[in-house]
Coordinates of C-alpha atoms in Angstrom, one line a residue:
Chain S
X1 CA 79.5 76.4 127.6
X2 CA 81.8 76.7 124.7
X3 CA 83.1 80.1 123.7
X4 CA 84.1 78.9 120.2
X5 CA 83.0 75.8 118.3
X6 CA 84.7 75.2 115.0
X7 CA 83.5 72.4 112.8
X8 CA 85.0 71.2 109.5
X9 CA 86.6 74.6 108.8
X10 CA 88.4 74.6 105.4
X11 CA 90.1 77.2 103.3
X12 CA 91.8 77.0 99.9
X13 CA 93.3 80.3 98.6
X14 CA 92.9 81.5 95.0
X15 CA 96.4 80.3 94.1
X16 CA 95.4 76.7 95.1
X17 CA 97.2 76.7 98.4
X18 CA 95.3 74.6 100.9
X19 CA 95.5 76.5 104.2
X20 CA 92.9 74.6 106.3
X21 CA 91.5 71.1 105.9
X22 CA 88.4 70.1 107.9
X23 CA 89.6 71.7 111.2
X24 CA 87.3 71.1 114.2
X25 CA 88.0 72.3 117.7
X26 CA 86.1 73.6 120.7
X27 CA 87.3 76.3 123.0
X28 CA 85.6 76.2 126.4
X29 CA 84.3 79.5 127.9
X30 CA 86.9 80.9 130.3
X31 CA 89.8 78.8 129.0
X32 CA 93.3 80.0 128.0
X33 CA 93.7 78.1 124.7
X34 CA 96.9 77.7 122.8
X35 CA 96.8 77.2 119.0
X36 CA 100.2 76.0 117.9
X37 CA 101.8 75.1 114.7
X38 CA 104.9 75.9 112.6
X39 CA 104.9 78.9 110.2
X40 CA 102.4 78.4 107.4
X41 CA 100.5 75.8 109.4
X42 CA 97.2 77.6 109.0
X43 CA 96.9 79.3 112.4
X44 CA 96.6 82.8 111.0
X45 CA 94.2 81.8 108.3
X46 CA 92.0 80.3 111.0
X47 CA 92.2 83.5 113.0
X48 CA 91.6 85.7 110.0
X49 CA 88.5 83.7 109.2
X50 CA 87.2 84.3 112.7
X51 CA 88.1 88.0 112.4
X52 CA 86.3 88.3 109.0
X53 CA 89.4 89.4 107.1
X54 CA 89.5 86.1 105.1
X55 CA 86.6 84.2 103.6
X56 CA 85.8 80.8 104.8
X57 CA 86.0 77.9 102.4
X58 CA 83.5 75.7 104.2
X59 CA 82.6 74.5 107.7
X60 CA 80.8 76.2 110.5
X61 CA 81.9 78.4 113.5
X62 CA 79.7 79.2 116.5
X63 CA 80.7 81.9 119.0
X64 CA 79.0 81.7 122.4
X65 CA 76.3 79.7 120.6
X66 CA 75.8 82.2 117.7
X67 CA 76.6 81.3 114.1
X68 CA 79.6 83.5 113.2
X69 CA 78.7 83.6 109.5
X70 CA 75.1 84.6 109.8
X71 CA 75.3 86.6 113.0
X72 CA 78.5 88.5 112.3
X73 CA 77.7 91.7 114.0
X74 CA 76.7 90.0 117.3
X75 CA 79.8 87.9 117.3
X76 CA 82.2 90.7 116.3
X77 CA 81.1 92.8 119.3
X78 CA 82.3 90.0 121.6
X79 CA 85.6 89.3 120.0
X80 CA 88.9 91.2 120.1
X81 CA 91.7 90.3 117.8
X82 CA 95.4 91.2 117.9
X83 CA 96.6 90.7 114.4
X84 CA 100.0 89.3 113.7
X85 CA 101.1 92.2 111.5
X86 CA 101.7 95.6 113.1
X87 CA 99.2 98.0 111.7
X88 CA 98.8 101.6 112.8
X89 CA 96.9 104.7 111.8
X90 CA 99.5 107.4 111.1
X91 CA 97.0 110.3 111.5
X92 CA 96.1 109.8 115.2
X93 CA 97.4 109.4 118.7
X94 CA 97.0 106.2 120.7
X95 CA 94.2 107.8 122.7
X96 CA 92.4 108.8 119.6
X97 CA 92.9 105.3 118.1
X98 CA 91.3 103.7 121.2
X99 CA 88.4 106.2 121.1
X100 CA 87.7 105.4 117.5
X101 CA 88.1 101.6 118.0
X102 CA 85.6 101.7 120.9
X103 CA 83.1 103.6 118.7
X104 CA 83.6 101.3 115.7
X105 CA 82.7 98.4 118.0
X106 CA 79.5 100.2 119.1
X107 CA 80.7 101.3 122.5
X108 CA 81.2 104.7 123.9
X109 CA 84.8 105.3 124.9
X110 CA 85.4 104.4 128.5
X111 CA 88.3 106.7 129.5
X112 CA 88.9 104.9 132.8
X113 CA 89.3 101.6 131.0
X114 CA 91.4 103.2 128.3
X115 CA 93.7 104.7 131.0
X116 CA 94.0 101.3 132.6
X117 CA 94.9 99.7 129.3
X118 CA 97.6 102.3 128.7
X119 CA 98.9 101.8 132.2
X120 CA 98.9 98.0 132.0
X121 CA 100.5 98.0 128.6
X122 CA 103.0 100.7 129.6
X123 CA 101.8 103.3 127.1
X124 CA 100.8 106.0 129.5
X125 CA 103.7 108.2 128.6
X126 CA 102.8 108.0 124.9
X127 CA 99.1 108.6 124.7
X128 CA 99.4 112.0 123.0
X129 CA 102.1 111.2 120.6
X130 CA 101.4 110.4 117.0
X131 CA 101.5 106.7 116.3
X132 CA 104.3 107.3 113.8
X133 CA 106.5 108.3 116.8
X134 CA 105.9 105.0 118.6
X135 CA 108.5 102.2 118.5
X136 CA 107.6 98.7 117.0
X137 CA 107.0 97.3 120.5
X138 CA 104.8 100.2 121.5
X139 CA 102.7 99.8 118.3
X140 CA 102.3 96.1 119.0
X141 CA 101.1 96.9 122.6
X142 CA 98.7 99.4 121.1
X143 CA 97.3 96.6 118.9
X144 CA 96.7 94.7 122.2
X145 CA 94.9 97.7 123.7
X146 CA 92.8 98.0 120.5
X147 CA 91.7 94.4 120.8
X148 CA 90.7 94.9 124.5
X149 CA 89.2 98.4 124.4
X150 CA 85.6 97.2 123.8
X151 CA 85.9 94.5 126.6
X152 CA 85.5 91.5 124.4
X153 CA 84.5 88.1 125.9
X154 CA 86.9 86.3 123.6
X155 CA 90.3 87.7 122.9
X156 CA 92.4 86.3 120.0
X157 CA 96.1 86.9 120.2
X158 CA 98.0 86.1 117.0
X159 CA 101.7 86.1 118.1
X160 CA 101.2 89.2 120.3
X161 CA 104.7 89.2 121.9
X162 CA 106.9 89.1 118.8
X163 CA 109.4 91.9 119.2
X164 CA 108.3 92.6 122.7
X165 CA 111.1 92.5 125.4
X166 CA 111.1 89.8 128.1
X167 CA 110.0 92.1 130.9
X168 CA 107.1 93.6 129.0
X169 CA 106.1 90.1 127.8
X170 CA 105.9 88.9 131.4
X171 CA 103.7 91.9 132.3
X172 CA 101.5 91.4 129.3
X173 CA 100.9 87.7 130.3
X174 CA 100.2 88.7 133.8
X175 CA 97.5 91.1 132.5
X176 CA 96.1 88.3 130.3
X177 CA 96.0 86.0 133.2
X178 CA 94.0 88.5 135.2
X179 CA 91.5 88.9 132.3
X180 CA 91.3 85.2 132.0
X181 CA 90.7 84.8 135.7
X182 CA 87.8 87.3 135.4
X183 CA 86.2 85.1 132.7
X184 CA 87.6 86.3 129.4
X185 CA 88.4 83.4 127.1
X186 CA 91.7 83.7 125.4
X187 CA 92.9 82.1 122.2
X188 CA 96.6 82.5 121.7
X189 CA 99.1 81.6 119.0
X190 CA 102.8 82.1 119.9
X191 CA 106.1 80.8 118.9
X192 CA 107.2 80.9 122.6
X193 CA 106.1 77.3 123.4
X194 CA 107.3 77.7 127.0
X195 CA 104.8 80.5 127.4
X196 CA 102.0 78.5 125.9
X197 CA 102.8 75.6 128.3
X198 CA 102.8 77.9 131.3
X199 CA 99.8 80.0 130.4
X200 CA 97.3 77.7 128.6
X201 CA 95.1 75.0 129.9
X202 CA 94.0 73.8 126.5
X203 CA 96.1 73.2 123.4
X204 CA 95.6 72.5 119.7
X205 CA 98.4 71.8 117.3
X206 CA 97.9 72.2 113.6
X207 CA 100.2 71.6 110.7
X208 CA 99.7 71.8 106.9
X209 CA 96.1 73.0 107.6
X210 CA 95.2 69.8 109.5
X211 CA 94.5 69.5 113.2
X212 CA 97.0 67.1 114.8
X213 CA 95.6 67.2 118.3
X214 CA 93.3 69.3 120.5
X215 CA 93.1 68.5 124.2
X216 CA 93.8 69.8 127.7
X217 CA 97.4 70.8 128.0
X218 CA 97.9 68.6 131.1
X219 CA 96.5 65.6 129.2
X220 CA 98.8 66.2 126.2
X221 CA 101.8 66.5 128.4
X222 CA 100.8 63.3 130.2
X223 CA 100.1 61.3 127.1
X224 CA 103.0 62.1 124.9
X225 CA 105.5 63.8 126.9
X226 CA 107.6 61.3 128.8
X227 CA 111.3 61.3 128.6
X228 CA 113.7 61.5 125.7
X229 CA 117.2 60.2 125.2
X230 CA 119.7 62.5 123.6
X231 CA 123.0 61.4 122.0
X232 CA 125.8 63.7 121.0
X233 CA 127.9 62.7 118.0
X234 CA 131.1 64.0 116.6
X235 CA 130.0 64.0 113.0
X236 CA 126.8 65.3 111.6
X237 CA 123.8 62.9 111.4
X238 CA 121.3 63.1 108.6
X239 CA 118.2 61.1 109.1
X240 CA 117.3 59.2 106.0
X241 CA 113.8 57.8 105.3
X242 CA 115.2 54.3 106.2
X243 CA 116.4 55.7 109.6
X244 CA 113.0 57.2 110.2
X245 CA 111.4 53.9 109.4
X246 CA 113.6 51.8 111.6
X247 CA 113.6 54.3 114.5
X248 CA 109.9 55.2 114.0
X249 CA 108.8 54.2 117.5
X250 CA 111.3 56.7 119.0
X251 CA 110.2 59.6 116.7
X252 CA 113.8 60.5 116.0
X253 CA 114.9 64.0 115.3
X254 CA 118.2 65.9 115.2
X255 CA 119.1 69.5 116.2
X256 CA 119.8 72.1 113.5
X257 CA 123.5 71.2 113.3
X258 CA 122.8 67.5 113.2
X259 CA 125.1 66.8 116.1
X260 CA 122.4 65.8 118.6
X261 CA 120.1 62.9 118.0
X262 CA 117.0 62.8 120.1
X263 CA 114.8 59.7 120.6
X264 CA 111.5 59.7 122.5
X265 CA 110.9 57.3 125.3
X266 CA 107.4 56.2 126.2
X267 CA 106.3 55.3 129.7
X268 CA 104.5 52.3 128.4
X269 CA 107.5 50.0 128.6
X270 CA 107.6 49.6 124.8
X271 CA 110.6 51.8 124.3
X272 CA 113.1 51.5 127.1
X273 CA 116.3 53.6 127.5
X274 CA 118.5 50.5 126.7
X275 CA 116.6 49.6 123.6
X276 CA 116.6 53.1 122.2
X277 CA 120.3 53.6 123.0
X278 CA 121.1 50.3 121.3
X279 CA 119.1 51.2 118.2
X280 CA 121.0 54.4 117.9
X281 CA 124.3 52.8 118.3
X282 CA 123.4 50.2 115.7
X283 CA 122.6 52.9 113.2
X284 CA 125.1 55.6 113.9
X285 CA 127.7 54.1 116.2
X286 CA 128.6 55.0 119.8
X287 CA 128.0 58.6 120.7
X288 CA 130.4 61.0 122.4
X289 CA 127.9 61.7 125.2
X290 CA 124.3 60.7 126.1
X291 CA 121.6 61.6 128.6
X292 CA 117.9 61.5 129.4
X293 CA 115.7 64.5 130.0
X294 CA 112.0 65.2 130.5
X295 CA 110.2 66.4 127.3
X296 CA 108.5 69.8 127.3
X297 CA 105.9 71.2 125.0
X298 CA 108.4 72.1 122.3
X299 CA 109.6 68.5 122.1
X300 CA 106.0 67.3 121.8
X301 CA 105.2 69.9 119.3
X302 CA 108.2 69.1 117.2
X303 CA 107.5 65.3 117.5
X304 CA 103.9 65.7 116.4
X305 CA 104.6 68.0 113.5
X306 CA 107.6 65.8 112.4
X307 CA 105.4 62.7 112.6
X308 CA 103.0 64.3 110.2
X309 CA 105.8 65.1 107.8
X310 CA 107.0 61.6 108.1
X311 CA 103.5 60.2 107.4
X312 CA 103.2 62.5 104.4
X313 CA 106.5 61.1 103.0
Chain C
X1 CA 70.1 88.5 114.1
X2 CA 70.8 91.8 112.5
X3 CA 71.9 94.6 114.8
X4 CA 72.7 98.0 113.6
X5 CA 75.7 99.9 114.8
X6 CA 74.8 103.6 114.5
X7 CA 77.6 104.6 116.9
X8 CA 80.1 102.7 114.8
X9 CA 79.0 104.4 111.6
X10 CA 79.1 107.8 113.3
X11 CA 82.6 107.0 114.6
X12 CA 83.8 106.1 111.2
X13 CA 82.3 109.3 109.8
X14 CA 84.0 111.3 112.5
X15 CA 87.3 109.5 111.9
X16 CA 87.2 110.2 108.2
X17 CA 86.4 113.9 108.8
X18 CA 89.1 114.2 111.5
X19 CA 91.6 112.6 109.1
X20 CA 91.3 115.2 106.4
X21 CA 91.1 118.1 109.0
X22 CA 94.4 116.9 110.5
X23 CA 96.1 117.6 107.2
X24 CA 94.0 120.6 106.2
X25 CA 96.8 122.3 104.4
X26 CA 96.9 119.4 102.0
X27 CA 93.2 118.6 101.9
X28 CA 91.5 122.0 102.0
X29 CA 93.9 124.9 101.5
X30 CA 95.8 123.5 98.6
X31 CA 92.8 122.5 96.5
X32 CA 91.1 125.8 97.1
X33 CA 94.3 127.7 96.2
X34 CA 94.7 125.6 93.0
X35 CA 91.2 126.5 92.0
X36 CA 91.9 130.2 92.7
X37 CA 95.1 130.1 90.6
X38 CA 93.2 128.6 87.7
X39 CA 90.7 131.4 88.0
X40 CA 93.4 134.1 88.1
X41 CA 95.1 132.7 85.1
X42 CA 92.0 132.6 83.0
X43 CA 90.8 135.9 84.3
X44 CA 93.9 137.7 83.0
X45 CA 94.2 135.6 79.8
X46 CA 90.6 136.1 78.7
X47 CA 90.0 139.6 80.1
X48 CA 86.4 140.8 80.0
X49 CA 85.4 138.5 77.2
X50 CA 81.9 137.0 77.4
X51 CA 81.1 133.3 77.0
X52 CA 79.5 132.9 73.6
X53 CA 75.8 131.9 73.6
X54 CA 75.5 132.5 77.3
X55 CA 76.2 136.2 77.6
X56 CA 78.1 136.1 80.9
X57 CA 81.7 137.1 81.4
X58 CA 84.3 134.3 81.8
X59 CA 85.2 135.1 85.3
X60 CA 81.7 134.7 86.6
X61 CA 81.2 131.7 84.4
X62 CA 84.3 129.9 85.7
X63 CA 83.7 130.4 89.5
X64 CA 80.9 127.8 89.9
X65 CA 82.5 125.3 87.6
X66 CA 85.8 125.5 89.4
X67 CA 84.1 125.1 92.7
X68 CA 82.3 122.0 91.5
X69 CA 85.5 120.6 90.0
X70 CA 87.3 121.0 93.3
X71 CA 84.4 119.3 95.1
X72 CA 84.4 116.4 92.7
X73 CA 88.1 115.9 92.9
X74 CA 88.3 116.2 96.6
X75 CA 85.4 113.9 97.3
X76 CA 87.2 111.3 95.2
X77 CA 90.5 111.9 96.9
X78 CA 89.0 111.6 100.4
X79 CA 87.7 108.1 100.0
X80 CA 90.3 106.7 97.7
X81 CA 93.2 108.0 99.8
X82 CA 91.7 106.7 103.0
X83 CA 91.1 103.3 101.5
X84 CA 94.6 102.9 100.0
X85 CA 96.3 104.3 103.1
X86 CA 94.3 101.7 105.2
X87 CA 95.4 98.9 102.8
X88 CA 99.1 99.9 102.7
X89 CA 99.3 100.6 106.5
X90 CA 97.4 97.4 107.3
X91 CA 94.6 99.4 109.0
X92 CA 91.9 98.1 106.7
X93 CA 91.5 95.0 108.9
X94 CA 90.1 97.1 111.7
X95 CA 87.2 98.1 109.4
X96 CA 86.7 94.5 108.4
X97 CA 86.8 93.3 111.9
X98 CA 84.4 96.0 113.3
X99 CA 80.7 95.1 113.6
X100 CA 79.7 97.4 110.8
X101 CA 77.3 96.6 108.0
X102 CA 78.3 97.4 104.4
X103 CA 75.6 100.0 104.4
X104 CA 77.0 101.7 107.5
X105 CA 80.6 101.7 106.2
X106 CA 79.6 103.1 102.8
X107 CA 77.3 105.8 104.3
X108 CA 80.0 107.0 106.7
X109 CA 82.7 107.1 104.0
X110 CA 80.5 108.9 101.5
X111 CA 79.2 111.5 104.0
X112 CA 82.7 112.3 105.0
X113 CA 83.6 112.8 101.4
X114 CA 80.7 115.2 101.0
X115 CA 81.9 117.2 104.0
X116 CA 85.4 117.6 102.6
X117 CA 84.0 118.6 99.2
X118 CA 81.7 121.2 100.8
X119 CA 84.5 122.6 103.0
X120 CA 86.8 123.0 100.0
X121 CA 84.1 124.7 97.9
X122 CA 83.1 127.0 100.8
X123 CA 86.7 128.1 101.4
X124 CA 87.1 128.6 97.6
X125 CA 83.9 130.7 97.3
X126 CA 84.5 132.7 100.5
X127 CA 87.9 133.8 99.2
X128 CA 86.3 135.0 96.0
X129 CA 83.4 136.8 97.5
X130 CA 85.1 140.2 97.5
X131 CA 86.1 139.8 93.8
X132 CA 83.1 138.4 92.1
X133 CA 79.5 139.4 91.9
X134 CA 78.1 135.8 92.3
X135 CA 74.4 135.4 92.2
X136 CA 72.5 132.4 93.5
X137 CA 69.4 131.7 91.4
X138 CA 68.4 128.2 92.4
X139 CA 70.0 127.3 95.8
X140 CA 68.4 123.9 95.9
X141 CA 70.0 123.0 92.5
X142 CA 73.4 124.0 94.0
X143 CA 72.8 121.8 97.0
X144 CA 71.4 118.9 95.0
X145 CA 74.2 118.8 92.4
X146 CA 76.9 119.6 94.9
X147 CA 75.9 116.8 97.3
X148 CA 75.0 114.3 94.6
X149 CA 78.2 115.0 92.7
X150 CA 80.2 114.5 95.9
X151 CA 78.4 111.3 96.7
X152 CA 79.1 109.9 93.2
X153 CA 82.7 110.9 93.3
X154 CA 83.1 109.7 96.9
X155 CA 81.6 106.4 95.8
X156 CA 83.9 106.1 92.8
X157 CA 86.8 106.9 95.1
X158 CA 85.8 104.1 97.5
X159 CA 85.5 101.7 94.5
X160 CA 88.9 102.8 93.3
X161 CA 90.3 102.3 96.8
X162 CA 88.9 98.8 97.0
X163 CA 90.3 97.9 93.6
X164 CA 93.8 99.5 94.1
X165 CA 96.6 97.5 95.6
X166 CA 99.0 100.4 96.0
X167 CA 99.3 104.2 95.6
X168 CA 100.3 103.8 91.9
X169 CA 97.0 102.2 91.1
X170 CA 95.1 105.2 92.7
X171 CA 97.4 107.7 90.8
X172 CA 96.6 105.9 87.6
X173 CA 92.8 106.2 88.1
X174 CA 93.1 109.8 89.3
X175 CA 95.4 110.9 86.4
X176 CA 93.9 108.9 83.5
X177 CA 90.2 108.9 84.3
X178 CA 89.2 111.4 86.9
X179 CA 91.3 114.3 85.9
X180 CA 90.5 114.2 82.1
X181 CA 86.8 113.7 82.8
X182 CA 86.7 116.7 85.2
X183 CA 88.8 118.9 82.9
X184 CA 86.7 118.0 79.9
X185 CA 83.4 118.6 81.5
X186 CA 82.7 122.2 80.6
X187 CA 84.4 123.8 83.6
X188 CA 86.5 126.1 81.3
X189 CA 84.1 126.5 78.4
X190 CA 80.5 126.4 77.2
X191 CA 79.8 123.3 75.2
X192 CA 78.2 125.5 72.5
X193 CA 81.7 126.8 71.7
X194 CA 82.9 123.3 70.7
X195 CA 82.8 121.5 67.3
X196 CA 79.9 119.1 67.0
X197 CA 82.0 116.0 67.6
X198 CA 83.4 117.4 70.9
X199 CA 80.0 118.5 71.9
X200 CA 78.9 114.9 71.6
X201 CA 81.9 113.7 73.6
X202 CA 80.9 116.3 76.3
X203 CA 77.3 115.1 76.4
X204 CA 78.6 111.5 77.0
X205 CA 80.7 112.7 80.0
X206 CA 78.7 112.3 83.2
X207 CA 80.7 115.0 85.0
X208 CA 79.5 117.5 82.4
X209 CA 75.9 117.3 83.7
X210 CA 77.1 117.7 87.3
X211 CA 79.1 120.8 86.6
X212 CA 76.5 122.3 84.3
X213 CA 73.7 121.7 86.8
X214 CA 75.7 123.2 89.7
X215 CA 76.6 126.2 87.6
X216 CA 72.9 126.6 86.6
X217 CA 72.1 126.9 90.3
X218 CA 74.3 130.0 90.5
X219 CA 73.8 131.7 87.1
X220 CA 70.4 130.5 85.9
X221 CA 72.0 129.6 82.5
X222 CA 73.8 126.5 81.2
X223 CA 74.2 124.1 78.3
X224 CA 71.6 121.6 79.5
X225 CA 68.3 121.6 81.3
X226 CA 69.4 120.8 84.9
X227 CA 65.8 119.9 85.9
X228 CA 65.7 117.2 83.2
X229 CA 69.1 115.8 84.5
X230 CA 68.0 115.5 88.1
X231 CA 66.6 112.0 87.6
X232 CA 69.8 110.8 85.9
X233 CA 72.0 112.2 88.7
X234 CA 69.9 110.6 91.4
X235 CA 69.9 107.3 89.6
X236 CA 73.7 107.5 89.3
X237 CA 74.0 108.2 93.0
X238 CA 71.8 105.1 93.7
X239 CA 73.9 103.0 91.3
X240 CA 77.2 104.0 92.7
X241 CA 76.0 103.6 96.3
X242 CA 74.6 100.1 95.4
X243 CA 77.9 99.1 93.8
X244 CA 79.9 100.2 96.8
X245 CA 77.5 98.5 99.2
X246 CA 77.6 95.2 97.3
X247 CA 81.3 95.1 96.7
X248 CA 82.1 96.0 100.4
X249 CA 79.7 93.3 101.5
X250 CA 81.5 90.6 99.5
X251 CA 84.9 92.0 100.5
X252 CA 85.9 92.6 96.9
X253 CA 89.7 92.8 96.6
X254 CA 90.0 93.0 100.4
X255 CA 89.3 89.5 101.6
X256 CA 91.1 86.5 100.2

């Protein structure tokens, strides 16, 4: 069964900015799903449409088989969203906030569950403080607790670990894994791609409002992530459109300083190490140093989003 | 499938009441004190003078009007401040994400506004009990005009909060629309004292009917027939409620 079925979702803002173009994806019940994309790709717009804080511009969404747009109340009770921006109610304590959030979602406050959330999110020492007294990281964890307090079947996390230290991040993911193991479907956006790779079994990548790929994480890693050849140069390399064209089969990219050139190598025998190295030397001369390494999700992500930019050019 | 969320609406109502009770010095004591200060100033400025055409001393005349003015202003402040605070602090999304219908949201906000207005008026009147011989001629008119006035102003506050993008917008509505309309609504004078042109202006001011009807409930005298205005007041309540419901439903100025 699918937890979330999105078909042809589109959105154009009043200022003419196209945020989503005909996005379709399916999130299986019980999956841990990564929704990735660079800043401004349309991830938050998609999540905000699901959360009912942004109007849809077309398309359909079904949540556990129910139409999101005609059966909002049913769907909202089963969904918990952690928004990207930190929001807090300056009048109340974290405990009061969770009591109110439970009630707003039509559930009587379950104090045992609320205490467990405080404990797992390391807020137990701060339940009676005013939210104004909490640090940024604490407020973000309170947002996570708010999203979970009504025990939703689908949890949507929009960059929940931004500003959260490494240790707490680890504990948060451990908690999310537990929830996922108990059947909660989790849709996650994050900029920590290593986390997405480690946590998620499904992945979708969007850029400029378009879906680039949506598939099991293992399949994506198998299909596009083979090895890559990196070459270090003494002088900065700037890839021109002609370079992109000539080296297209290697999906070339450079690091931020332009001192490292990276060329993707496919396992299909079409692009061997020797050919790629020679192509680079032909264009930019011999490098200072070179090597081969296995691609990770970040490489795949950058390659896919860069390819789309290249196609647009 | 439509499912109501009565617990959600109750929770929102409770949250809105708790919010103003948490800052009671600002939301209850200050408005009551302001109204009492007005009363004292006018009491000593006008002495034992009677209100022309009505035959009641100014002090007694002012008390119900000031109580109603405080109710109207506080009902407006309760919803408008909650809305704009929610927008500025980013909390508004929790109301949009909650499984609450527009009807439930509007009802909860407006009822909380009525509670604040009633609390302010009760505090104000209780303080004055030892100093004024206040009669209650038509209690149901007091309740009707008090509750309807608060609902109308709570609704207008909600609309202003939906429209506003920041605190300045709300201050603009409060200072340039709400404050003049409440001050020029016959709180401090009988309309019969005014020149004809200003009488007409007063009759065009909807707040005038609310304050006059409320005062009639206490004193049994007023500038208009409050029984004839009941229909208009109820219609206004319905119109404001419907506007709030519709605009919340479409997410006016809240959803892109």
